[in-house]
Every structure is written in structure tokens, then in C-alpha cells.
Short mmCIF file of C-alpha atoms in Angstrom, two decimals:
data_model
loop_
_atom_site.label_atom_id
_atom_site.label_comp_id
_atom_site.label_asym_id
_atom_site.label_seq_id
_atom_site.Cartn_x
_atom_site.Cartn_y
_atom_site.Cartn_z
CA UNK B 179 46.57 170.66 107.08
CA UNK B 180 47.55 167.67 109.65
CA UNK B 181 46.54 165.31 106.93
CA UNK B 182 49.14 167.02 104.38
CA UNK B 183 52.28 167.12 106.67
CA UNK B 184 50.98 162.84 107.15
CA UNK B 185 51.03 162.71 103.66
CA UNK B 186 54.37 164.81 103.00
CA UNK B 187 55.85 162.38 104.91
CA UNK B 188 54.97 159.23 103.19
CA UNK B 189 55.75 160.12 100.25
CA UNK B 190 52.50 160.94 98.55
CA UNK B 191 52.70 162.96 95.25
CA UNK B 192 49.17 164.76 95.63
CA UNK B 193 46.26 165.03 97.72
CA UNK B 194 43.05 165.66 95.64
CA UNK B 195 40.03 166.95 97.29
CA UNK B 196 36.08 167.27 96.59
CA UNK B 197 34.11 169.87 98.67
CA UNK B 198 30.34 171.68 98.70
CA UNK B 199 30.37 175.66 99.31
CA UNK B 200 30.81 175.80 102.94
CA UNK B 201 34.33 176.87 103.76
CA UNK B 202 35.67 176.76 100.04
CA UNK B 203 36.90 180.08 100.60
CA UNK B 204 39.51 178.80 103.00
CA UNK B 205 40.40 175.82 102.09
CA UNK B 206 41.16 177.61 98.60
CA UNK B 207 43.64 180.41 100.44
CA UNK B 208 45.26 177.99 103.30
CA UNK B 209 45.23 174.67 102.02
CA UNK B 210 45.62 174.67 98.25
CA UNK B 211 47.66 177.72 98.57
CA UNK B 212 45.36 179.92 96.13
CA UNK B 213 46.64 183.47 95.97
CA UNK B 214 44.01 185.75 97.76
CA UNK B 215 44.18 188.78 95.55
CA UNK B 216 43.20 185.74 93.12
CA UNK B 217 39.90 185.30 95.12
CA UNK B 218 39.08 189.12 95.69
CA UNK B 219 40.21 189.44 91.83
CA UNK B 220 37.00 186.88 91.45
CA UNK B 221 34.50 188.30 93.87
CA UNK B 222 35.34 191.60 91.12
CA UNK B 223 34.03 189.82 88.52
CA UNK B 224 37.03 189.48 87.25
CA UNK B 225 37.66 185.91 86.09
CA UNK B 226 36.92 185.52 82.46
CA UNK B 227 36.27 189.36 80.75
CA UNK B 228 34.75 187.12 78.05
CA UNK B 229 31.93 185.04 79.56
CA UNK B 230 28.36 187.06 79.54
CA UNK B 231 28.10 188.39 82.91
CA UNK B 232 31.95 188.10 83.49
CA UNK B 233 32.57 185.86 86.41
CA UNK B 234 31.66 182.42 84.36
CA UNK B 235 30.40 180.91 87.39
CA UNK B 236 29.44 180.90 91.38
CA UNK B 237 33.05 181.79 93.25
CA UNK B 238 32.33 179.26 95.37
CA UNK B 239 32.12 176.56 92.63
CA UNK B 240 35.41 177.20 91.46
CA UNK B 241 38.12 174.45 91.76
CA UNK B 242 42.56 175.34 91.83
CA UNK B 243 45.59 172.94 91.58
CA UNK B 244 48.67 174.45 93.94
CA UNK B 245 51.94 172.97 94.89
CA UNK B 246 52.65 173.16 98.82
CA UNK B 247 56.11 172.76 100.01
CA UNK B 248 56.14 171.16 103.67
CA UNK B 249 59.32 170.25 105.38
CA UNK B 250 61.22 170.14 102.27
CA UNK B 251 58.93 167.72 100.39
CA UNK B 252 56.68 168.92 97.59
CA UNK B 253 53.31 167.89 97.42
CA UNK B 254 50.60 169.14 94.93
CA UNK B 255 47.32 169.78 96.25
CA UNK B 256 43.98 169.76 94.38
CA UNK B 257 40.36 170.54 94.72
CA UNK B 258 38.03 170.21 92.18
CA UNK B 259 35.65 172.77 91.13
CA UNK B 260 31.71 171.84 91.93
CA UNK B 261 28.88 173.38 90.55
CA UNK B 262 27.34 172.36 93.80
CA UNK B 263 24.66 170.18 93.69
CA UNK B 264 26.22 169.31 97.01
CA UNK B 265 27.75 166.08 96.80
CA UNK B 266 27.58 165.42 92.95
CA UNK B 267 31.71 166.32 92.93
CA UNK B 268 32.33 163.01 95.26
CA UNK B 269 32.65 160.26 92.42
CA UNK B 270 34.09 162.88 90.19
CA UNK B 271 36.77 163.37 92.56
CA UNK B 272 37.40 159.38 92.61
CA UNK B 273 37.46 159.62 89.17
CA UNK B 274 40.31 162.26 89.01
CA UNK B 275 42.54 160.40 91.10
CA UNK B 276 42.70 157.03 89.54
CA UNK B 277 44.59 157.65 86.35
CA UNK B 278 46.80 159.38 88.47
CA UNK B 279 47.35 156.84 90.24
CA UNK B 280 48.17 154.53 87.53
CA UNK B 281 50.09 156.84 85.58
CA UNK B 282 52.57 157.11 88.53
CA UNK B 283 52.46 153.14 88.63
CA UNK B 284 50.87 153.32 92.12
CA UNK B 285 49.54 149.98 92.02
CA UNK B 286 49.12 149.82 95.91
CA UNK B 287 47.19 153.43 95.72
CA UNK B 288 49.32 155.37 98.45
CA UNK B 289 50.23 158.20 96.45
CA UNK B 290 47.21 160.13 95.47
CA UNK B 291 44.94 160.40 97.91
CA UNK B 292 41.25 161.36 97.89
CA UNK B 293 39.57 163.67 100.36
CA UNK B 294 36.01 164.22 100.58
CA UNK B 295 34.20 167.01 102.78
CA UNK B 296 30.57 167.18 103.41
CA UNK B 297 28.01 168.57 105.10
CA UNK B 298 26.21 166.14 107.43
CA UNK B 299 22.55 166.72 105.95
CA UNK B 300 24.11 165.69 102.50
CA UNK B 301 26.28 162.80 103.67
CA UNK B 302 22.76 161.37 105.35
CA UNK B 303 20.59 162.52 102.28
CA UNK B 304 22.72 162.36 98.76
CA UNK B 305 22.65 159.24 97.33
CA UNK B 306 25.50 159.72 95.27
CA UNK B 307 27.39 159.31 98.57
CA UNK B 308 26.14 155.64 99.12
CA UNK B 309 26.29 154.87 95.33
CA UNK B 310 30.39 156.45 96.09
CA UNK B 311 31.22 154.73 98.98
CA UNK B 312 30.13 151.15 97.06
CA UNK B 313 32.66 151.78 94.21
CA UNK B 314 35.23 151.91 96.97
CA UNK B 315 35.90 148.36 96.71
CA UNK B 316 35.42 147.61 92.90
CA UNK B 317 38.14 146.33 90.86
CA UNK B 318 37.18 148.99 88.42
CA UNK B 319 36.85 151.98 90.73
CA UNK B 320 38.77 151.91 93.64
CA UNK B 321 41.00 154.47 94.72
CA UNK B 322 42.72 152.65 97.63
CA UNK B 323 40.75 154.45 100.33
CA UNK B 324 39.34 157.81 100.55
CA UNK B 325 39.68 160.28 104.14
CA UNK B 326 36.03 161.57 104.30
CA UNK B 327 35.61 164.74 106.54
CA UNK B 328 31.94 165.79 107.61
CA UNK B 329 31.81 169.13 108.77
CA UNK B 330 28.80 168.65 110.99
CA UNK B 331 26.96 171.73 111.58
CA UNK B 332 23.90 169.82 113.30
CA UNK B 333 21.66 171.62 110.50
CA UNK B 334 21.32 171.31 106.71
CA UNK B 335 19.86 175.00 105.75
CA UNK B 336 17.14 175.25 108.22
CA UNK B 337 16.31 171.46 108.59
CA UNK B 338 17.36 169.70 111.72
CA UNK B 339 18.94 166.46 112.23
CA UNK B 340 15.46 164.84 113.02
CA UNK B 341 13.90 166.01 109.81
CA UNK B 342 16.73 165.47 107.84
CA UNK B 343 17.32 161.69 109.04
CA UNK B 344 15.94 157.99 110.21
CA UNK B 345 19.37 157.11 111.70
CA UNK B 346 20.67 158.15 115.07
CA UNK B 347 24.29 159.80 113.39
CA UNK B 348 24.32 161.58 109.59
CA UNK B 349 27.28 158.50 108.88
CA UNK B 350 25.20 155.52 109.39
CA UNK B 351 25.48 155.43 105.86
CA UNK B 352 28.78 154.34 105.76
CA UNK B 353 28.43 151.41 107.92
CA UNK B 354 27.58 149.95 104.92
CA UNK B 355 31.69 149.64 103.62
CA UNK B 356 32.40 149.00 107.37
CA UNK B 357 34.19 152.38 106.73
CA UNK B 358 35.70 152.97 111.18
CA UNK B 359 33.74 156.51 112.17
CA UNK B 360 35.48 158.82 114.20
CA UNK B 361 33.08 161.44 116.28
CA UNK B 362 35.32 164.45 117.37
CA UNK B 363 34.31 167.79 118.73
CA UNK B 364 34.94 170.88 116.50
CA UNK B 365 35.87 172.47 119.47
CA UNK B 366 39.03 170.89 120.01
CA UNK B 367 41.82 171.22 117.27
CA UNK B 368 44.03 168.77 119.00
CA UNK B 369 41.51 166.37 119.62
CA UNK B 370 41.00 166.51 115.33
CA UNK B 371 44.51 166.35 114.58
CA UNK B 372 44.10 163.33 116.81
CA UNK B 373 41.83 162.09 114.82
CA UNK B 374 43.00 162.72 111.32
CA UNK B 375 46.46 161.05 112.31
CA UNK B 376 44.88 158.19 112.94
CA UNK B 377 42.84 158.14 109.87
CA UNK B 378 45.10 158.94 107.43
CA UNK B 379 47.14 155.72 108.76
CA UNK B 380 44.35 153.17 108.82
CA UNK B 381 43.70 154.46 105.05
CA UNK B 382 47.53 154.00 104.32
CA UNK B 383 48.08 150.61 105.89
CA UNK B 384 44.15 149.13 104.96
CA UNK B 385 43.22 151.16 101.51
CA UNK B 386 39.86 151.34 102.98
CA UNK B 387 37.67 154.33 103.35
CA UNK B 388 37.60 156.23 106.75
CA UNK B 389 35.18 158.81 107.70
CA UNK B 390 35.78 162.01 110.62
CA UNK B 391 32.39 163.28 111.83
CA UNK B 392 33.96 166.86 113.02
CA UNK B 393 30.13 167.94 115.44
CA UNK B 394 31.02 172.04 114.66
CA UNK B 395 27.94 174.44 114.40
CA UNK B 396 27.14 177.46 112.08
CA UNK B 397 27.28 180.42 113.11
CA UNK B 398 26.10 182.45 110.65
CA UNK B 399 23.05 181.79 108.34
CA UNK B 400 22.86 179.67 105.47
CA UNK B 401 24.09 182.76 103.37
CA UNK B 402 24.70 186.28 103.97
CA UNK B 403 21.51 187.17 104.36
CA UNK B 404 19.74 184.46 105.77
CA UNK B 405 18.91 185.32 109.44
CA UNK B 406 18.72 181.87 111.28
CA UNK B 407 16.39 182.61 114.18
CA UNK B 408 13.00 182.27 111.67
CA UNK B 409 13.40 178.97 112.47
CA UNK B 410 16.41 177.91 115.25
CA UNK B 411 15.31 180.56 117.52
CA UNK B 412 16.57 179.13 121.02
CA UNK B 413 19.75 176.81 119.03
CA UNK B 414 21.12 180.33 117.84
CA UNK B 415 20.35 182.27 121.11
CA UNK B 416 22.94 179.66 122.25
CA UNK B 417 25.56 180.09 119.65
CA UNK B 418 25.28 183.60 120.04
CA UNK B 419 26.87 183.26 123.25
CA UNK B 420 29.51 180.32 122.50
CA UNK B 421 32.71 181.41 122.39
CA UNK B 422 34.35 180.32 118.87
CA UNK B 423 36.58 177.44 118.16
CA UNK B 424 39.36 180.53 117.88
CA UNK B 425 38.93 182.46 120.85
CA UNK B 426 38.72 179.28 123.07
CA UNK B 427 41.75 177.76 121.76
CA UNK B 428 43.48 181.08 122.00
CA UNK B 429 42.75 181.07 125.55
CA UNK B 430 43.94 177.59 126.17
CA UNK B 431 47.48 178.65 124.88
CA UNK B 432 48.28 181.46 126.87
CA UNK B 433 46.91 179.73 129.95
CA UNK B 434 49.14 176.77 129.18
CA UNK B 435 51.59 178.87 128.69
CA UNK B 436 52.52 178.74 125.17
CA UNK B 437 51.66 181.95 123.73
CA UNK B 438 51.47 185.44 125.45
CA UNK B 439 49.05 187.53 124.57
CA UNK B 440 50.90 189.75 122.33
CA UNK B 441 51.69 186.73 120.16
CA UNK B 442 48.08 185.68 119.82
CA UNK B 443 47.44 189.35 119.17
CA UNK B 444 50.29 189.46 116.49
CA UNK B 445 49.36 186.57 114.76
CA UNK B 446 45.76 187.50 114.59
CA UNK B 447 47.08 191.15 112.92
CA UNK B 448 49.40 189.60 110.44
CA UNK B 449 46.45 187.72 109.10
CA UNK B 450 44.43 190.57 108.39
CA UNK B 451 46.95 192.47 107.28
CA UNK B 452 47.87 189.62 104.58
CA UNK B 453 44.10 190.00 103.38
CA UNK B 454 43.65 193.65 103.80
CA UNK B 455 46.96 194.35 101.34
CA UNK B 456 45.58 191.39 99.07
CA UNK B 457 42.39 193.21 98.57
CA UNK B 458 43.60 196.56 98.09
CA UNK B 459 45.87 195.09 95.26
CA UNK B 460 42.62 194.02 93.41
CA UNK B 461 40.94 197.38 94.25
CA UNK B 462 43.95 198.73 92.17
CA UNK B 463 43.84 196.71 89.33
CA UNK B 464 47.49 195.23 90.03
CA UNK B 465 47.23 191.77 88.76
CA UNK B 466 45.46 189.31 86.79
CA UNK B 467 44.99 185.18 87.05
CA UNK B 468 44.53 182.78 85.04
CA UNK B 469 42.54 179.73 85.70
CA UNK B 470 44.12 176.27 86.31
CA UNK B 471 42.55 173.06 85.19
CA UNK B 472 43.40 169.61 87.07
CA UNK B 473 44.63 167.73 83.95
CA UNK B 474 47.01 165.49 83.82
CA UNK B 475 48.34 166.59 80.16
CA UNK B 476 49.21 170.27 78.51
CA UNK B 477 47.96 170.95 75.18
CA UNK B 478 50.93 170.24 73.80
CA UNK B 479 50.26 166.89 74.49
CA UNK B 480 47.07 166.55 71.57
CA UNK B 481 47.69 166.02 68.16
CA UNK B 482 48.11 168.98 66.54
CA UNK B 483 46.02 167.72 63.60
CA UNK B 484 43.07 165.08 63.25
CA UNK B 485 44.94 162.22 61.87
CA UNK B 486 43.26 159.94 59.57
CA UNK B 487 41.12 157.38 61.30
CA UNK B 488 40.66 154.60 58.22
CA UNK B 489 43.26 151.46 58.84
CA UNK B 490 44.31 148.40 55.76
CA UNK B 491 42.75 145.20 55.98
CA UNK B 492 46.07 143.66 57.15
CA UNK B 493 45.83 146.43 60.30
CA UNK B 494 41.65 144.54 60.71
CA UNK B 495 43.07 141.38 60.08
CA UNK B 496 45.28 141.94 62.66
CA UNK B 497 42.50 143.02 65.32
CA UNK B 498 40.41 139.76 64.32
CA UNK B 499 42.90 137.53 65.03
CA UNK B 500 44.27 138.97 68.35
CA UNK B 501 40.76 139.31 69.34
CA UNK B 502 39.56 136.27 69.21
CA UNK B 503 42.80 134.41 70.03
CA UNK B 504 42.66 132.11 73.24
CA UNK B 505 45.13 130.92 75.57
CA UNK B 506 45.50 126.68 74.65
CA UNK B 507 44.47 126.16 78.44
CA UNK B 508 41.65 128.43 77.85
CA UNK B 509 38.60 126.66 77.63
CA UNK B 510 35.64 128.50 75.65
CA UNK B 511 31.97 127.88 76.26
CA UNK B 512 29.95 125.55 73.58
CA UNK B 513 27.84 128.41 72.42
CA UNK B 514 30.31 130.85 72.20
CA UNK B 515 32.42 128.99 69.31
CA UNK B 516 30.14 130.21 66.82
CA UNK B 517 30.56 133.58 67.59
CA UNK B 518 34.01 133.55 67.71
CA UNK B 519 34.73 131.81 64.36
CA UNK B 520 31.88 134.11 62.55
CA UNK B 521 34.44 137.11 63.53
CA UNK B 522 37.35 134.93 62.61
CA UNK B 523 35.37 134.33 59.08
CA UNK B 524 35.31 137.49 58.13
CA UNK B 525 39.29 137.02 56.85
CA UNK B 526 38.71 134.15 55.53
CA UNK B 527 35.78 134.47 53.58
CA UNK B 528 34.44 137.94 54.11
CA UNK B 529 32.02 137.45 56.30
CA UNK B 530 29.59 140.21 57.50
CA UNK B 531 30.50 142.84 60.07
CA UNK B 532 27.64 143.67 62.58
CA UNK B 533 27.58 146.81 65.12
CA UNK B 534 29.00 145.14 68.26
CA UNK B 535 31.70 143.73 65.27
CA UNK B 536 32.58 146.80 64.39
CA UNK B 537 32.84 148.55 67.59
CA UNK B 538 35.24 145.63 68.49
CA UNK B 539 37.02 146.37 65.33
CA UNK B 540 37.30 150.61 66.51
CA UNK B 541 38.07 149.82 69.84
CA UNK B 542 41.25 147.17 68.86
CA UNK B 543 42.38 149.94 65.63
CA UNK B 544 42.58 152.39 68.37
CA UNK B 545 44.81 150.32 71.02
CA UNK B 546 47.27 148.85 68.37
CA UNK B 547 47.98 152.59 67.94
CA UNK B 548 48.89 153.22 71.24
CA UNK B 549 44.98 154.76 72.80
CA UNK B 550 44.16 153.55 75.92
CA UNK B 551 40.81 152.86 75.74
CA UNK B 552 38.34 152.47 78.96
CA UNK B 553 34.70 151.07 78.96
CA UNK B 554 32.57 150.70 82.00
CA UNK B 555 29.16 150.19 82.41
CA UNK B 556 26.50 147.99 83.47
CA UNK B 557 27.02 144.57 81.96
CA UNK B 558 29.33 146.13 79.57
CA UNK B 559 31.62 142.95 79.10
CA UNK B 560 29.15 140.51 77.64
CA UNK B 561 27.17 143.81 76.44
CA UNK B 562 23.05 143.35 77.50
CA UNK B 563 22.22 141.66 74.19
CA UNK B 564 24.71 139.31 74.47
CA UNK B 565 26.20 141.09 71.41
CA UNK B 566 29.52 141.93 72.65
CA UNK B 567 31.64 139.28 74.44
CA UNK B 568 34.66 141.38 75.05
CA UNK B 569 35.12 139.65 78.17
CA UNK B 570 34.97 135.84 78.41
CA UNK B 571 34.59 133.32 80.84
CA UNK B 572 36.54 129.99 80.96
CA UNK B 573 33.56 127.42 80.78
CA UNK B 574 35.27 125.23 83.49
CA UNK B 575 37.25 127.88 86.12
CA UNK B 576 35.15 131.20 85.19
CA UNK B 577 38.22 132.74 85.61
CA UNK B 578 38.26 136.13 83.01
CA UNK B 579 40.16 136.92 79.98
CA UNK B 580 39.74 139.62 77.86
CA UNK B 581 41.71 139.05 73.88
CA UNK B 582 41.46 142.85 73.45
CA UNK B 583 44.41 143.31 75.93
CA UNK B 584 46.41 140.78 73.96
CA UNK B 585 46.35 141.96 70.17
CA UNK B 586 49.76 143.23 70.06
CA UNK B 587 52.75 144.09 72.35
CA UNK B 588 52.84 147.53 73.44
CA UNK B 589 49.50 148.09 72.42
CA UNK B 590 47.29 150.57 74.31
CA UNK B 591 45.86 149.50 77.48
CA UNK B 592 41.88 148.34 76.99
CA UNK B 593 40.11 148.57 80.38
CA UNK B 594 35.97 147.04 80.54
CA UNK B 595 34.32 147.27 83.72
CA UNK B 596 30.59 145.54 84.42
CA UNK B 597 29.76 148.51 87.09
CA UNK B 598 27.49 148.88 89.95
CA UNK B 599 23.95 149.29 89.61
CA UNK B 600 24.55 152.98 89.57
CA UNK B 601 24.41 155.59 86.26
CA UNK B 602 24.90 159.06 88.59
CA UNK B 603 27.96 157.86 90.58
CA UNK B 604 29.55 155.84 87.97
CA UNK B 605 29.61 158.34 84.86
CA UNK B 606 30.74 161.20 87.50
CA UNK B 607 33.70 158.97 88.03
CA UNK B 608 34.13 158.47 84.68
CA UNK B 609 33.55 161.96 83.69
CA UNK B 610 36.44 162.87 86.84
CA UNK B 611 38.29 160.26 84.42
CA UNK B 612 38.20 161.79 81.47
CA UNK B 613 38.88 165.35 82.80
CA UNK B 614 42.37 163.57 84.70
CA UNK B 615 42.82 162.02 81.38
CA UNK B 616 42.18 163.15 77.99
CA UNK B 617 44.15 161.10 76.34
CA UNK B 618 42.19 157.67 77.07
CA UNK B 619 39.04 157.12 75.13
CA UNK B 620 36.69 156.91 78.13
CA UNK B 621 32.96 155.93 77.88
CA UNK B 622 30.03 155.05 79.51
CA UNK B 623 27.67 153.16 78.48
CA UNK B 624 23.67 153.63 79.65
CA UNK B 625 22.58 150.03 79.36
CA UNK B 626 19.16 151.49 78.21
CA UNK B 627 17.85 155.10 77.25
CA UNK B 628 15.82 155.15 80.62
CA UNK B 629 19.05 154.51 82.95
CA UNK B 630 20.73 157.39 81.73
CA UNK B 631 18.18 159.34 83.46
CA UNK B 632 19.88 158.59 86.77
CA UNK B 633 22.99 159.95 85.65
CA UNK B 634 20.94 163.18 84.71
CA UNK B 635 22.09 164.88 87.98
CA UNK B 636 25.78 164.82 86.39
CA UNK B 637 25.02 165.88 83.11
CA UNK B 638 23.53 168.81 84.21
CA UNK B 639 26.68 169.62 86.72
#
């Protein structure tokens, strides 16, 4: 909540957010601003009448866009839905926000910001959040800093920190990005606004990644009917007895002073109330909701027919040229000038047209009518055959150009990104891509059959 009134402030459009199960709920009804009789309306089954059993999915997986107003400033807030293989959601969520980023022109990435929760088990054991936290920094993947929270409940289902671990702290992981680490104790709200405050600055005035480890507990089982003392016997004779973070901080404001205990009592009422008359709305069958996506675009914006996709030779001559046009001060390496004037042949004499030709030829049709197009992968520039060469390297500087952004003004924007040594991360950002959006041709590209089995994780989710 601190974090959105920081970001209200500065002038940030949205706040998008990626989270596991734990706490969903709430972060769903207070922080996005998701209507509660929404939420009992799901727990009814309710959500899609259509789908075989009803629901469509887990409740908790679910994902909502809202719009918060604080202190006169709009702000939209997002979390994306996760079907929960814990931290899968965490590149997809880096993938939402930059196109919409760039769409607002926010070339110093200040006004969409990221925010990742996790559970401390995952943060230490996923290693989708290492393979995250090293796109933080790449040209073709950063998002200007991401604000990672870690709910640390000491425990990841019944596994303890020294079974669960080889490092003294659940973030030692993100020592690798020099990412600061803030340790703050659950028990203390001010202490974490504290905390956040700073945070949210340093990712602001750095565009680095920053990461809260909030040390909390779990009070409950794993799930509603998980009892915890099989195997935490003595840890959850001891939370038994702690007061919660609620009652203690209630207590703190009426001995300072700043509440009575009417108020405390008042507010605590109101709240139930709110949820008891949301429920009993559902119970009556007084509304219905409909689902919200976290596109960019409305379906007015497709084509409301499948245009023809053949193009003249004057539109291919076009692409050939532009394609393998260089700057006069460019200066092309030896082998290479064969296998730029075989393409440039091909007007001249009709020369043959190979695959890696003719995806060059697709991918230049497209942006000279107006489709942004956007390529990553591993070594997807020179392509792993040396077949592709959409990306060049001045033989004397090694300084990049890529003709495919030059065939025309006003033509479509044509990204290609060589990525990490990573399939799951990287085609979870570009899937959050894609969903953020549609209307760029996005692809990834598994340098061989094999690697895509590392992405598997995401194509299951």
C-alpha cells in the first residue's frame, strides 16, 4: 500500500505485480481493489457457467486489473494470474510490463513498475528466480528495476530453512545482481513502511532491483486442513501463543495514544461488516463479474478480417534492398559480402531464396506494414547456423547494426535479442510479452529441440 501512495506520487501510471497463493486473497480485495462479492461470487463456483466444473481454475490462481485513486492521482494496479508453480509468474510479470513501458515512451522505466512477492523457500529454491533476476540488466529485458517482497514465513510447507537451503538467508541469491537486501521484522508495520520507502526510491533513482526480506511466520497450516504440529511441533506451540502482527500493533496505538479503544474496536467491525454484507450478496444471487484480462489492447483493436498475407515483387524488392543496405562508414566483414550480395541477387538475377531468406523476407513484409515484430533467443541475431545475420557487426568497431530497422520510414519496429542462457525465464517473459501485447509478432526461438525442454515448466503454466 506504502509502495502505491510512493508511486502515486511520482507519477507512475501502473504498478504490476506477480504473486504465489499465499495472501492472494488480500492483496486481490485491498490492493488491486477487487470487489469482494467478486471473490465470494468465485469461491461459488461462479466464474465461468461454461467451463466443465464451473470455476475454470484454482481461486487463488486468478489474476485482476483495478484502478486505485490515491490523493487525487489515478494509478492502475495489476496482478497477474498464476497457475502457481510458485514462482513461474516472475519473468512473466517482467514481460507484461515492458511494452508498457515503451508504449508510454518510458524510456527511463519509472512508470510501470514491477513487484514481485515470494515465499522465502521459493526465492532460495526456484531457479526461475535467478534465471529473472539476470535479465534485470539485459538490453533486451530490463524493466528498470523490480521491488521484490519475500514474505518470509521461516518454512516452505513443512521444510525448514536448513533443509530448504546452503546459504545463511533465503536472498543470497540475489547477491548475485548486487540487488541492496533489506531484513525487516513482520512484526513492525512502521518499521516495513520504512523499508519499502526506501526501496521504492533506490529503484526510482538506480533502475536496479531491490529486494525486502519481511521475517513473518504462518500461522495456520499450509492449507486448511493441514495441521502443522506433525512436523513443527515446539515452532507452533510458540506461535500459538504470539500475539499477531494486528493485535500488537493495535495495542501500540492506544498506548501511544492514537486510537481509543472504541476506534480500534470500530474499525475492526466495519471490516467485517464490509465482508459479511459482500457475502450475503453472493448468497443471494445479486450480481455477476466478468473477468478482466491485463492487455494492453480491446478487441476492437484486431483486424476484423484476416487480410491477405501475399506482397508484389516491388513490395520484396523493397525488403532486399533495405535489408541489406549499409551505412558508407559501415564496414562489413570479408566473409559476409557473399552473403549479402547472394540476397541482393535475387533482384537482379533471380537468385534462390533459402529458409533463413525467406524468414528475412516475412519478417521485413510484416514491418513495412506497420507490425512490430520481436525476436529473442539464444544466438538469435547471427541465428546458430550462421544462417541468419540479421544483426551485423562492423569488422573494425563491432559496434551493431541491424538493416531490418532501416527498410522504410515509419516502418514497424523490429526488435532481436541474443538472450541469456535461459529457455524457462526467457519465453515466460516473452509469453508476459505477448499477453501485454498482441499486436507485436513475438517469438522465441529454442536454439535446439532439446532446450525447449527447459522452458517446459512455462508451457505447461
Amino acid at each position: 500500500e506504502e509502495i502505491l501512495y510512493r508511486a502515486a506520487e511520482n507519477n507512475v501510471a501502473e504498478v504490476v505485480m506477480g504473486m504465489a497463493h499465499r495472501g492472494r486473497l488480500n492483496i486481490l480485495a485491498n490492493t488491486v481493489g477487487k470487489d469482494v462479492k467478486q471473490i465470494f461470487s468465485e469461491f461459488e463456483g461462479d466464474i465461468d457457467p461454461s467451463s466443465t466444473q464451473g470455476s475454470g481454475d484454482v481461486k487463488y490462481h486468478l489474476g485482476a486489473t483495478g484502478v486505485r485513486e490515491i490523493e487525487g492521482r489515478r494509478i492502475a494496479v495489476s496482478l497477474s494470474p498464476n497457475p502457481s508453480h510458485l514462482e513461474a509468474v516472475d519473468p512473466v510479470v517482467e514481460g507484461l510490463v515492458r511494452p508498457k513501458q515503451d508504449r508510454l515512451g518510458d524510456t527511463q522505466r519509472q512508470r510501470v513498475i514491477p513487484i514481485l512477492i515470494h515465499g522465502d523457500a521459493a526465492f532460495a529454491g526456484q531457479g526461475v528466480v535467478a534465471e529473472t533476476l539476470n535479465l534485470s540488466q539485459l538490453d533486451g529485458y530490463s524493466t528498470g528495476g523490480t521491488i521484490h517482497l519475500i514474505i518470509n514465513n521461516q518454512i516452505g510447507f513443512t521444510t525448514l530453512p536448513d533443509e530448504s537451503r546452503s546459504t545463511p538467508y533465503s536472498t543470497d541469491v540475489a547477491r548475485g545482481v548486487q540487488a541492496p537486501i533489506f531484513h525487516v521484522n513482520g512484526d513492525s508495520p512502521q518499521a516495513a513502511i520504512r523499508v519499502v520507502q526506501v526501496a521504492f526510491d533506490y529503484r526510482q533513482k538506480f533502475g536496479k532491483d531491490v529486494v525486502i526480506d519481511m521475517y513473518c511466520y504462518r500461522r495456520h497450516g499450509h492449507n486448511e486442513g493441514d495441521d502443522p504440529s506433525y512436523t513443527q511441533p515446539i515452532l507452533y506451540r510458540k506461535i500459538k501463543d504470539h500475539p499477531s502482527t494486528a493485535k500488537q500493533y493495535g495495542e501500540r496505538l492506544i498506548r501511544e495514544g492514537a486510537l481509543t479503544p472504541e476506534e480500534l474496536d470500530a474499525i475492526k467491525r466495519s471490516i467485517s461488516s464490509r465482508l459479511e454484507e459482500a457475502f450475503d450478496a453472493v448468497e443471494k444471487k445479486a450480481e455477476r463479474f466478468e473477468l478482466q484480462d491485463l492487455s494492453l489492447v480491446t478487441g476492437e483493436d484486431y483486424a476484423a478480417s484476416c487480410p491477405r498475407t501475399s506482397v508484389n515483387e516491388h513490395v520484396i524488392e523493397r525488403v532486399i534492398r533495405g535489408s541489406t543496405h549499409f551505412p558508407e562508414s559501415f564496414h562489413l566483414h570479408p566473409k559476409l559480402r557473399g552473403f549479402v550480395d547472394k540476397r541482393r541477387d535475387v533482384i537482379a538475377k533471380g537468385g534462390s531464396i533459402d529458409w533463413a531468406f525467406g524468414e528475412a523476407l516475412a519478417f521485413g513484409t510484416l514491418a513495412l506494414e506497420g507490425t512490430p515484430i520481436r525476436l529473442s533467443g539464444q544466438d538469435s541475431g547471427r541465428g546458430t547456423f550462421s544462417q541468419r545475420h540479421l544483426a551485423f557487426y562492423d569488422f573494425e568497431t563491432s559496434k551493431r547494426y541491424v538493416p531490418m530497422q532501416h527498410i522504410a520510414p515509419g516502418q514497424g519496429k523490429f526488435d532481436v535479442f541474443d538472450s541469456s542462457l535461459s529457455e524457462y525465464a526467457v519465453l515466460g517473459f516473452e509469453f508476459g510479452y505477448s499477453v501485454a501485447d498482441p499486436l507485436t509478432l513475438v517469438i522465441w526461438e529454442a536454439q535446439f529441440g532439446d532446450f525447449a525442454n527447459g522452458a517446459q515448466i512455462m508451457l505447461d503454466q
